[in-house]
XYZ file of C-alpha atoms in Angstrom:
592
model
C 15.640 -24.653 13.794
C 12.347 -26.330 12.715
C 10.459 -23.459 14.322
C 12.400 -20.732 12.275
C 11.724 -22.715 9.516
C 7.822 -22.727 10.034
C 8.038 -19.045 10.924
C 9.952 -18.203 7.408
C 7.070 -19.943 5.736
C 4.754 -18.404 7.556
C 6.273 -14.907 6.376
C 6.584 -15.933 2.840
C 2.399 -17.327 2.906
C 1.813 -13.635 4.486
C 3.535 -11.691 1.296
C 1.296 -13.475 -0.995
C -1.487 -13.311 0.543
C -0.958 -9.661 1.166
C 0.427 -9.396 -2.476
C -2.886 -11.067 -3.951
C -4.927 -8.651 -1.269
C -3.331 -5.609 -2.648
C -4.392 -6.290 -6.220
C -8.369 -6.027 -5.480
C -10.103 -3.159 -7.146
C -11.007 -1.457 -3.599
C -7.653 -2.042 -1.846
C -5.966 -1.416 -4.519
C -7.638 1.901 -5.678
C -6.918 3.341 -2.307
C -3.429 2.523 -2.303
C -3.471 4.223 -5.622
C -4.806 7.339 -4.096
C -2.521 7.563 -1.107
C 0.604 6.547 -3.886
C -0.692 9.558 -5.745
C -0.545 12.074 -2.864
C 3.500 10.858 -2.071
C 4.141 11.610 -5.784
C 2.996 15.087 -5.095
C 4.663 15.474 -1.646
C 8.202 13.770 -3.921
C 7.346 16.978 -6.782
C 6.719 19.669 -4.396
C 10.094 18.810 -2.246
C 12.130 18.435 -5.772
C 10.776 21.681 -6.477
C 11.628 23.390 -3.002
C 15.282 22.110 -3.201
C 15.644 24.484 -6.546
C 17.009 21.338 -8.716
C 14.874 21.594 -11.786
C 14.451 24.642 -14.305
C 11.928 25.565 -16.027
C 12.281 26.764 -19.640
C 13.338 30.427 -19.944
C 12.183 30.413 -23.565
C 8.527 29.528 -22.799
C 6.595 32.656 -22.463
C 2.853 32.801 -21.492
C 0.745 35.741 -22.600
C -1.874 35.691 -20.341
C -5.339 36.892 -20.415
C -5.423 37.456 -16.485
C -8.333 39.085 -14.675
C -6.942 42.431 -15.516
C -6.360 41.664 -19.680
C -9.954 40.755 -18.792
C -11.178 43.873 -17.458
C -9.506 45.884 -20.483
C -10.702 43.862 -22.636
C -14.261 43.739 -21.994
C -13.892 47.811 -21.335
C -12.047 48.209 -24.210
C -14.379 45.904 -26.293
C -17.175 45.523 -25.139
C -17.114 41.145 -25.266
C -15.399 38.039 -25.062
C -14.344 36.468 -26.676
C -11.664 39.100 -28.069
C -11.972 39.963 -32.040
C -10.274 37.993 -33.815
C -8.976 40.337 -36.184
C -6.873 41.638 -32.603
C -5.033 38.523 -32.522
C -4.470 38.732 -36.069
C -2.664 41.943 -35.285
C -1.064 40.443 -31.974
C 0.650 37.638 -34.442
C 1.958 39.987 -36.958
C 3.450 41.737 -33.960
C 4.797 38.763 -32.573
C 5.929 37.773 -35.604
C 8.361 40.329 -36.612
C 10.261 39.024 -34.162
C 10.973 35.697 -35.097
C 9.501 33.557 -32.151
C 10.058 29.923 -32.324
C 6.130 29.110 -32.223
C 3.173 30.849 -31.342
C 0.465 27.928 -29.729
C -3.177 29.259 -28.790
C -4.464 27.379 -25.307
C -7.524 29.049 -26.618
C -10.696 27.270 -29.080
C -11.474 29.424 -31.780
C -15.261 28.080 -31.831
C -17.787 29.633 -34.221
C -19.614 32.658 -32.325
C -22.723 34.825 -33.009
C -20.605 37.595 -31.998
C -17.336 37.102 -34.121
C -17.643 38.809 -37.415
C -16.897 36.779 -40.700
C -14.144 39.242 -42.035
C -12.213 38.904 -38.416
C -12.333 34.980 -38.548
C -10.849 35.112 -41.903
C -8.089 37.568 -40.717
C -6.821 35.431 -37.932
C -7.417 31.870 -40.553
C -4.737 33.907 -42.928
C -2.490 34.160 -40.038
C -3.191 30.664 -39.670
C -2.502 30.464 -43.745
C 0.591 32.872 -43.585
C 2.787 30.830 -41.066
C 3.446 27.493 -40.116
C 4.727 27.999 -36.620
C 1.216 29.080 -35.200
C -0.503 26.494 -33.452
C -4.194 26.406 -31.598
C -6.693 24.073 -30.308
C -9.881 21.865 -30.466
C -11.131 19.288 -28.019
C -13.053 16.213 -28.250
C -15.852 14.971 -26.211
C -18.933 12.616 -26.160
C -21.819 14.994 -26.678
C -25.160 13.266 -27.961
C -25.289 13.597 -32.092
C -29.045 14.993 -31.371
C -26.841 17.980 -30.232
C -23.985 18.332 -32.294
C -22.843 16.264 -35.749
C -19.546 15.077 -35.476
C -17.382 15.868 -38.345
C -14.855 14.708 -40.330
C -11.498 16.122 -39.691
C -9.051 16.486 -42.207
C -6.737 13.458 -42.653
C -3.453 15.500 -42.014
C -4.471 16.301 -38.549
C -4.033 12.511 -37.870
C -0.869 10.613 -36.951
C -0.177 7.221 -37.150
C 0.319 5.381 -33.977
C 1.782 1.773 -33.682
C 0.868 0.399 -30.212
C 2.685 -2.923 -28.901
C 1.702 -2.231 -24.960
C -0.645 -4.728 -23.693
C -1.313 -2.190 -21.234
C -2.217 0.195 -22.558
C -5.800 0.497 -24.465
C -6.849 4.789 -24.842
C -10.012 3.500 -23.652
C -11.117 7.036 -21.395
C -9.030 8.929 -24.086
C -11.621 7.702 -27.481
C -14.279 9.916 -28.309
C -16.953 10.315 -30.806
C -17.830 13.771 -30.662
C -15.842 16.890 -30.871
C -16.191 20.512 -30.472
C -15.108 21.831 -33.520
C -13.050 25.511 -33.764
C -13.711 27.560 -37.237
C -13.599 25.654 -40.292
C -11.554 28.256 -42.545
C -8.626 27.963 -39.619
C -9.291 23.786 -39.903
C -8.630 24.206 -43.557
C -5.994 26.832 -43.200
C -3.460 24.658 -40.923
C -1.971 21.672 -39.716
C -1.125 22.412 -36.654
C -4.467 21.804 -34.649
C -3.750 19.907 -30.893
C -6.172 18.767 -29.040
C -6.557 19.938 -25.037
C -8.314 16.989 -23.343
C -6.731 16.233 -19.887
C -6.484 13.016 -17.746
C -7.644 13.319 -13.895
C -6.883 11.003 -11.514
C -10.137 10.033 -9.068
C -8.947 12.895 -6.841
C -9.594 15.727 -9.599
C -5.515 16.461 -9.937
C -3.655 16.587 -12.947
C -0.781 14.652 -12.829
C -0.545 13.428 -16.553
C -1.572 14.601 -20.184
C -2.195 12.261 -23.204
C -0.233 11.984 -26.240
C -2.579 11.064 -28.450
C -6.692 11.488 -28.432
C -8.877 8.880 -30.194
C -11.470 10.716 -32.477
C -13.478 8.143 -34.267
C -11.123 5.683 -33.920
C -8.427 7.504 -35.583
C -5.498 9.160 -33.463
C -5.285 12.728 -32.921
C -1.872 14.598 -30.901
C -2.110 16.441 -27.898
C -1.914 20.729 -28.383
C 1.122 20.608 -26.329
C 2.642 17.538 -27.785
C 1.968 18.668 -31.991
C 3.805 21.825 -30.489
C 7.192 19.826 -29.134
C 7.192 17.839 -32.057
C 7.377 21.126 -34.525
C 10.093 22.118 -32.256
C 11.990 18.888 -32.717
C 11.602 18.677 -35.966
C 12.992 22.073 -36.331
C 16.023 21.595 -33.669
C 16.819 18.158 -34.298
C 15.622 17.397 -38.094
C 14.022 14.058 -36.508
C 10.185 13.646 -37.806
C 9.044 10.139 -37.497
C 6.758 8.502 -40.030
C 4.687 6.763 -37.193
C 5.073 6.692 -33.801
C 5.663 3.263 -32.277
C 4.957 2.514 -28.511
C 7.325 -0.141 -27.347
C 6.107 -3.558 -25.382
C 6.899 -1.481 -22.188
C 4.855 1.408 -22.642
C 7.228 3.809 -24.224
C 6.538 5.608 -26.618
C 9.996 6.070 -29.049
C 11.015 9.206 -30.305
C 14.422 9.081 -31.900
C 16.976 9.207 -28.417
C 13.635 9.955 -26.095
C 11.791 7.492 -24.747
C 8.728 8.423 -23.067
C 6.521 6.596 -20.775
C 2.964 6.099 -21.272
C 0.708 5.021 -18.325
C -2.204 2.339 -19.149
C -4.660 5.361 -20.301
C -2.198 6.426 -22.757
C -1.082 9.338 -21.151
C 2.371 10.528 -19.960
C 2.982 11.740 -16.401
C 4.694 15.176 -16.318
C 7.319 16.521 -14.268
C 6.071 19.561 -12.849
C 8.598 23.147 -12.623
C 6.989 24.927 -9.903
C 3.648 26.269 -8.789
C 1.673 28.796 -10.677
C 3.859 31.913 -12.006
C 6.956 29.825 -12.860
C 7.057 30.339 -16.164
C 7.611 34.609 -17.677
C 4.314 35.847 -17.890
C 2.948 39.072 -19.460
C -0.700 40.040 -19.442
C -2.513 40.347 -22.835
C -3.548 43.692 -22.350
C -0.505 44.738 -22.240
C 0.742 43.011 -25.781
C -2.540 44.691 -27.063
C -1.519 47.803 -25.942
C 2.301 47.892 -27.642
C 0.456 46.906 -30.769
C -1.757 49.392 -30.865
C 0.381 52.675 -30.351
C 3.446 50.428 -31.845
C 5.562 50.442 -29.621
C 8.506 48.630 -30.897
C 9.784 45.329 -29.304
C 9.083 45.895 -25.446
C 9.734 42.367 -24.904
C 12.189 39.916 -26.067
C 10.428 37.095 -28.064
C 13.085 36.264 -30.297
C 13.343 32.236 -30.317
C 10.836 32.260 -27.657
C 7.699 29.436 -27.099
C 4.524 31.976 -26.922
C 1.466 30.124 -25.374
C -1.545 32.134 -25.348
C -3.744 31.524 -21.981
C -6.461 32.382 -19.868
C -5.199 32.928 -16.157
C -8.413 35.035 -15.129
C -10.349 32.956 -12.454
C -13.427 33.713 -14.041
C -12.868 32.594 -17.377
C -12.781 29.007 -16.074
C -9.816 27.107 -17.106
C -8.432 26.312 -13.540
C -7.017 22.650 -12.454
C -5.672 20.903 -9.654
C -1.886 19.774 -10.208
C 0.234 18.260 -7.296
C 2.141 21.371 -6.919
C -1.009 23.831 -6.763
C -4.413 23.579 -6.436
C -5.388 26.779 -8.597
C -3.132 26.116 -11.663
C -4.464 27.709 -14.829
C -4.433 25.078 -17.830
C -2.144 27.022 -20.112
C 0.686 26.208 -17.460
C 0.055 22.936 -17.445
C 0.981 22.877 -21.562
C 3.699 24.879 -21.145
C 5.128 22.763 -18.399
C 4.250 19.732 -20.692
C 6.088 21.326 -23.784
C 8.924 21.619 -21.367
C 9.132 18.278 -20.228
C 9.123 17.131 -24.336
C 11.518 19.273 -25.014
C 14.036 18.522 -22.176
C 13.240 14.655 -22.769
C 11.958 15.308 -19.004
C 8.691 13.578 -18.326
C 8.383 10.703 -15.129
C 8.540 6.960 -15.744
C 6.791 5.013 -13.181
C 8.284 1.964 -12.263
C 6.855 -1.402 -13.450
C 4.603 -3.067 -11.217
C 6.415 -6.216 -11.153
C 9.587 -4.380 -9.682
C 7.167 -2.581 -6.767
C 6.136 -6.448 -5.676
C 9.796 -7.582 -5.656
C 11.166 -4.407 -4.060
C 8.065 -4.560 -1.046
C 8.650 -8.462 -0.728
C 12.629 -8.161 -0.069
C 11.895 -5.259 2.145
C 9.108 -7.228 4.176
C 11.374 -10.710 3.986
C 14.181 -8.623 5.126
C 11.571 -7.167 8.267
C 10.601 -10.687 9.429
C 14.289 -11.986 9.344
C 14.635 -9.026 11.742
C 11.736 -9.335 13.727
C 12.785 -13.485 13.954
C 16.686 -12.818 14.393
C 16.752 -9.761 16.871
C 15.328 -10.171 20.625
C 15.439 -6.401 21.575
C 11.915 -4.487 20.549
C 13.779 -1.143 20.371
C 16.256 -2.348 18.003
C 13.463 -4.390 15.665
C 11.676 -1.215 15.549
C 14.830 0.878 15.002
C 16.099 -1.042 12.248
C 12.610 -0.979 10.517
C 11.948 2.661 11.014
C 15.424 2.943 8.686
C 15.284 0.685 6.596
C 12.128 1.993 5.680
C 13.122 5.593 5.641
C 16.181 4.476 3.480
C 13.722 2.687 1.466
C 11.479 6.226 0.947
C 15.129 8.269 0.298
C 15.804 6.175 -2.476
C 12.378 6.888 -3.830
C 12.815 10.915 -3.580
C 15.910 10.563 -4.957
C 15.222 8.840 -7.528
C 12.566 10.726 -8.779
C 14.740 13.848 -8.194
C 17.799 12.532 -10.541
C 16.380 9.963 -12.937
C 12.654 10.954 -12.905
C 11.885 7.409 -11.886
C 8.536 6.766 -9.609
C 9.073 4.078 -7.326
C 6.001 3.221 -5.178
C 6.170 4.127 -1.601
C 2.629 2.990 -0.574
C 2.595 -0.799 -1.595
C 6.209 -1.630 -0.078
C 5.596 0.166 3.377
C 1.904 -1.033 3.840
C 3.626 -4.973 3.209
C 6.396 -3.857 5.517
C 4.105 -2.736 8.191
C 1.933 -5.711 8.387
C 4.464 -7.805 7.891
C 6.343 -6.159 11.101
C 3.318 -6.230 13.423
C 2.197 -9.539 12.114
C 5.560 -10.984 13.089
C 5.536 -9.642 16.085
C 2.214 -11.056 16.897
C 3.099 -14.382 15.724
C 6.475 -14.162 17.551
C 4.824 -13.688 20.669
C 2.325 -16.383 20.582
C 5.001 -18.478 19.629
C 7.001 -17.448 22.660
C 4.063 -17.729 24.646
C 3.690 -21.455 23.779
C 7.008 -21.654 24.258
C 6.495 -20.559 27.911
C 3.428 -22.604 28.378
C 5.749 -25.579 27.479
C 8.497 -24.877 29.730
C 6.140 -24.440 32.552
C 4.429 -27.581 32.145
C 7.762 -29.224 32.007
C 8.705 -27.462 35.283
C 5.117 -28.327 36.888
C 4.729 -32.027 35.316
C 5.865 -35.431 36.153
C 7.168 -36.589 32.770
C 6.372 -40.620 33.310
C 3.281 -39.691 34.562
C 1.974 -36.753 32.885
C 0.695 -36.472 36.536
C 1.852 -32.690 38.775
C 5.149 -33.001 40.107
C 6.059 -32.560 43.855
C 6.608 -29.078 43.490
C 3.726 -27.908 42.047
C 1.746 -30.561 44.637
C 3.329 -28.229 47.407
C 2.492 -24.527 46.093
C -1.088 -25.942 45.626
C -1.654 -26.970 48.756
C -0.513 -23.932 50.315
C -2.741 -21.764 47.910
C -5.628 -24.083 49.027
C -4.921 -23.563 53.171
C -5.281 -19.679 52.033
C -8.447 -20.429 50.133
C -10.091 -22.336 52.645
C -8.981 -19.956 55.126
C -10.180 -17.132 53.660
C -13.582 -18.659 52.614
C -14.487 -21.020 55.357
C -15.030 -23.996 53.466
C -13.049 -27.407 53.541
C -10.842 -29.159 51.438
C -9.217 -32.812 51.861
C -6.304 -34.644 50.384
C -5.837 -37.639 49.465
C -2.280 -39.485 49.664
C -2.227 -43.210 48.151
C 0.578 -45.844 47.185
C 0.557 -48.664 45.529
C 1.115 -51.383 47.479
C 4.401 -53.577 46.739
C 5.941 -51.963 44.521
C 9.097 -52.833 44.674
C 8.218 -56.462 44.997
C 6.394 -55.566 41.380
C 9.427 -54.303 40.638
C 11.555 -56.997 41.306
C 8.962 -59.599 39.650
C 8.496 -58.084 36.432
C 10.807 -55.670 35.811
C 10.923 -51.317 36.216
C 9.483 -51.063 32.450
C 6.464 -52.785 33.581
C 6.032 -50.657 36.820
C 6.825 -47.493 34.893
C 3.696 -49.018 32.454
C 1.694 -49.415 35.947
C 2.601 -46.157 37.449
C 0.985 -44.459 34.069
C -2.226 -46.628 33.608
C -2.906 -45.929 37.759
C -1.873 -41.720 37.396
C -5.192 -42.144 33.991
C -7.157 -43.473 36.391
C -7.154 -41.299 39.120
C -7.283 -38.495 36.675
C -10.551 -39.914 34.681
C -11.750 -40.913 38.460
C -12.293 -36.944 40.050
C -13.437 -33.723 39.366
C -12.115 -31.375 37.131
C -10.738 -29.039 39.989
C -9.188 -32.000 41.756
C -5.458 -31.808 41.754
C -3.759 -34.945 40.816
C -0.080 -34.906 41.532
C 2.870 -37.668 41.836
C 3.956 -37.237 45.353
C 7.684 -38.740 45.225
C 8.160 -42.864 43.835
C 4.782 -44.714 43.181
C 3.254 -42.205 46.279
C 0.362 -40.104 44.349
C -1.878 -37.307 46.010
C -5.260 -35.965 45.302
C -6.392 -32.590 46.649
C -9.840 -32.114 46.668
C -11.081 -28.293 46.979
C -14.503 -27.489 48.862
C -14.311 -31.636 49.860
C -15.667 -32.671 53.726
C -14.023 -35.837 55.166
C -17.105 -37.642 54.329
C -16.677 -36.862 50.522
C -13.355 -37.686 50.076
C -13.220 -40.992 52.322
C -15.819 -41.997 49.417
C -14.163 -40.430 46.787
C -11.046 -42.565 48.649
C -12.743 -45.664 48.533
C -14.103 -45.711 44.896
C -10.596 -45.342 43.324
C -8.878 -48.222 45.538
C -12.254 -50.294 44.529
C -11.322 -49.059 40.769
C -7.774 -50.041 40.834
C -8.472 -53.061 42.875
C -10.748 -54.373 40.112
C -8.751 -53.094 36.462
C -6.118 -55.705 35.128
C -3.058 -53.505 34.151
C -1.602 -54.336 30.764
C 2.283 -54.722 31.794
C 3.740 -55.300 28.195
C 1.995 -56.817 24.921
C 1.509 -60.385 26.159
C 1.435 -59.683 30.346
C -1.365 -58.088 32.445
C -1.627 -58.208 36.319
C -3.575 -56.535 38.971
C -2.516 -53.904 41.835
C -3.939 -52.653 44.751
C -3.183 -49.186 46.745
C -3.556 -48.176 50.281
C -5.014 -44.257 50.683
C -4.439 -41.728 53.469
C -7.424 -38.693 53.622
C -6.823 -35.478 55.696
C -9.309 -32.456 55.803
C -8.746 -29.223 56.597
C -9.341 -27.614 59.122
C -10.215 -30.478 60.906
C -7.110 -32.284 60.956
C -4.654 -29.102 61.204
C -4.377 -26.065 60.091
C -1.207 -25.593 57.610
C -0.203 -27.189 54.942
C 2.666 -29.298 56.184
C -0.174 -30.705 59.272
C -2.518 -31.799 56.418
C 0.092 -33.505 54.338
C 1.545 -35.458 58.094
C -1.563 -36.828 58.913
C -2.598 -38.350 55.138
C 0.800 -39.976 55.286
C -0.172 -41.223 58.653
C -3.282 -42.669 57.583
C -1.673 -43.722 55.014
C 0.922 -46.122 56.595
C -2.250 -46.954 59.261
C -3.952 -48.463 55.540
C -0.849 -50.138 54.806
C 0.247 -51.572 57.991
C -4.053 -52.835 58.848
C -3.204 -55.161 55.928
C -3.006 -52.146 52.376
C -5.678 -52.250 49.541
C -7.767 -49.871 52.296
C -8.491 -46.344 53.292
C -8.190 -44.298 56.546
């Protein structure tokens, strides 16, 4: 019971350790990288199983590598005119979309004409469903002076997270589009993304900091027009809750410490309806009346063409053009859809149950293919729960932190089980090899000994001798003082003859108060000597009998030698007893 005991503490000191371990930068990091990459195996299996939708009204108008041909064919430069996406939104227009958001930066250009700018800033003027972007950066002042946007493009955030601090999403520069389309609108998003240290896009801010002020994500000022619209809900400020949510009337979205939100991804590139721009441009131009449906419809403008630049790596494709990634963000606003990652506090309980509940097993069970059974599924149970989930409540549990605890714990255990049981067998087999008064060899380990030594000496040609010895009236000593203090003289005699020979010399108690020294590569000569110091020894020491009696003791010694005195094992042993009883009966305290 006491060692189970130990061995549960031992487990628990393990977890924290383990638990502290896992909480350094380096470790840590990596474990954040390999928990990244089962988040995107979790998306793309969601996605294969055909449980989530995407948004049939979001439509993409892209400007693919063909709209990209035309276009340059057609006109000779990109950017387009644009006095041609003036036209496009009048077009669109007539048929009542719900918005109309540019993934596009309408940046001042040496090419754009003045009276084109001003077309599409009147579109901008005209109606209040049309939404495009800007994005901010760091760029040096010496290269471009920041300015001062427009307070209306601001939104008031209230943050109570001690988590999170929009450190790597504050900037003090920006790249600003045309001023007359600043002036002309509020809706104006910003596109910056957040990559993890792998490069993929798994998550999108909410809000940029420009100057210390807050600014809303393109795709995020588009969801909230569309809220606002559906659901009449437009909050004053937006308030993000002690636990990192940020509260929007019956949604509650989570915001990871960089202040983004992690999105919950539809399917790879081409999931949403896409229709190349060249051929919007075309129905426009010979007017061609409503050859596509975009009544009620989400229009996001976007360059697909490779060469244009605005590729990304998302978990569920490595070429994934950025427009998708807003509309797939619009969606998950919209559908009150995005992932909440579960709170690091709940990963250390959840892999410290599961590792407690793998040493109990490793402790409890004796079969290896049961221990490792049980942990294999518990463990795949464990990594179920987390697809699932993620598939039906959009919760990310950590895989990596609770199976890298289980697994050390389980081999740890195992190591630790074993060296226990190893001790354990060390133990029993010095109780089955040692004379418990003693401490001495027992009998039975005297007589495998001195058969492996006959071999030895056999096989090697050299001697060895043994030594047989008693102390001499015992039972006498016995009688006079009692067995405690012959018991007390039987242990101080077995110390000396131990501190008295070589390390290889084999002490044993040979049966009563008979001991027996075997002494390997030992001539006659030797071991008569070695004989004849320890009966001198003995002869001489006072043995302390109890705490107020002492009293001396001699011992008569037998020495045989093989091969000179026989040539097995039971030959050796007859003629040391011999000798033996010849010291005893020429008068003891003696050796022959």
């Amino acid at each position: 019971m006491l060692k189970k005991i130990l061995y549960s503490l031992w487990v628990v000191v393990f977890i924290l350790l383990a638990t502290y371990t896992a909480k350094s930068a380096q470790f840590g990091g990596f474990l954040d990288t390999v928990e990244n990459k089962t988040f995107d195996l979790r998306q793309n299996m969601i996605i294969n199983s055909g449980y989530k939708k995407a948004n049939k009204d979001i439509v993409i108008v892209a400007i693919d590598d063909a709209s990209y041909e035309y276009i340059l064919d057609k006109y000779g430069e990109w950017p387009l005119p644009r006095d041609v996406y003036a036209k496009v939104i009048e077009y669109l227009e007539a048929q009542n979309p719900k918005s109309i958001a540019f993934d596009l930066m309408f940046v001042k250009s040496i090419k754009s004409s003045t009276n084109a700018d001003m077309a599409l800033a009147n579109e901008f003027r005209k109606f209040d469903n049309i939404y495009t972007a800007m994005n901010m950066d760091n760029q040096s002042v010496e290269l471009r002076i920041p300015i001062e946007l427009p307070e209306r493009l601001r939104v008031p955030v209230i943050n109570y997270s001690r988590n999170i601090d929009f450190d790597s999403l504050s900037f003090q520069n920006c790249r600003a589009i045309l001023p007359e389309i600043i002036n002309a609108t509020p809706n104006i998003g910003m596109i910056n993304v957040s990559r993890a240290d792998d490069g993929i896009i798994r998550k999108m801010p909410l809000f940029i900091k420009y100057q210390g002020k807050f600014y809303p994500q393109l795709a995020f000022k588009l969801g909230m027009g569309i809220i606002k619209e559906n659901e009449s809900y437009e909050p004053a400020k937006y308030i993000i809750d002690r636990k990192s949510n940020l509260l929007l009337n019956n949604r509650k979205i989570f915001m990871d410490k960089d202040g983004s939100a992690i999105l919950n991804w539809y399917g790879p590139t081409g999931t949403y309806q896409q229709i190349p721009m060249y051929k919007l441009i075309k129905a426009v131009e010979t007017g061609v009346k409503d050859p596509y449906d975009f009544e009620n419809k989400i229009i996001y403008f976007g360059t697909t063409a490779s060469s244009l630049f605005d590729i990304k790596t998302v978990p569920v494709g490595k070429i994934y053009p950025g427009v998708e990634i807003q509309a797939t963000y619009v969606n998950n606003l919209l559908d009150n859809n995005f992932i909440t990652k579960a709170n690091k506090l709940i990963t250390i309980v959840l892999g410290i149950i599961l590792a407690a509940i793998t040493g109990y097993l490793v402790l409890n069970l004796t079969s290896t293919g049961i221990i490792t059974l049980s942990f294999i599924s518990m463990y795949s149970a464990y990594i179920t729960f987390t697809y699932l989930a993620m598939k039906y409540h959009n919760m990310w549990f950590d895989i990596v932190y609770p199976v890298v605890l289980g697994t050390l714990v389980f081999v740890s255990a195992f190591v630790v089980k074993y060296i226990i049981k190893s001790r354990d067998f060390e133990r029993q087999y010095l109780l089955a090899t040692t004379d418990g008064l003693t401490e001495l060899y027992n009998h039975r380990y005297f007589q495998e000994q001195i058969k492996m030594q006959v071999e030895q000496s056999k096989r090697y040609e050299a001697p060895f001798s043994l030594i047989i010895l008693d102390i001499d009236h015992f039972k006498k000593f016995n009688d006079t003082y009692g067995h405690q203090a012959g018991d007390a003289v039987l242990k101080q005699v077995a110390t000396l003859l131990k501190s008295s020979v070589r390390a290889t010399d084999i002490v044993c108690r040979y049966g009563g108060e008979e001991m027996s020294i075997i002494l390997p590569n030992t001539s006659k000569e030797m071991a008569i000597l070695t004989a004849k110091k320890i009966c001198k020894k003995v002869a001489n020491k006072m043995f302390r009998l109890n705490n107020t009696q002492e009293s001396n003791v001699t011992i008569s010694l037998g020495v045989s030698t093989f091969p000179d005195d026989g040539a097995t094992a039971s030959t050796i042993i007859e003629v040391a007893d011999k000798r033996l009883y010849v010291s005893k009966n020429n008068g003891r305290n003696q050796v022959n």
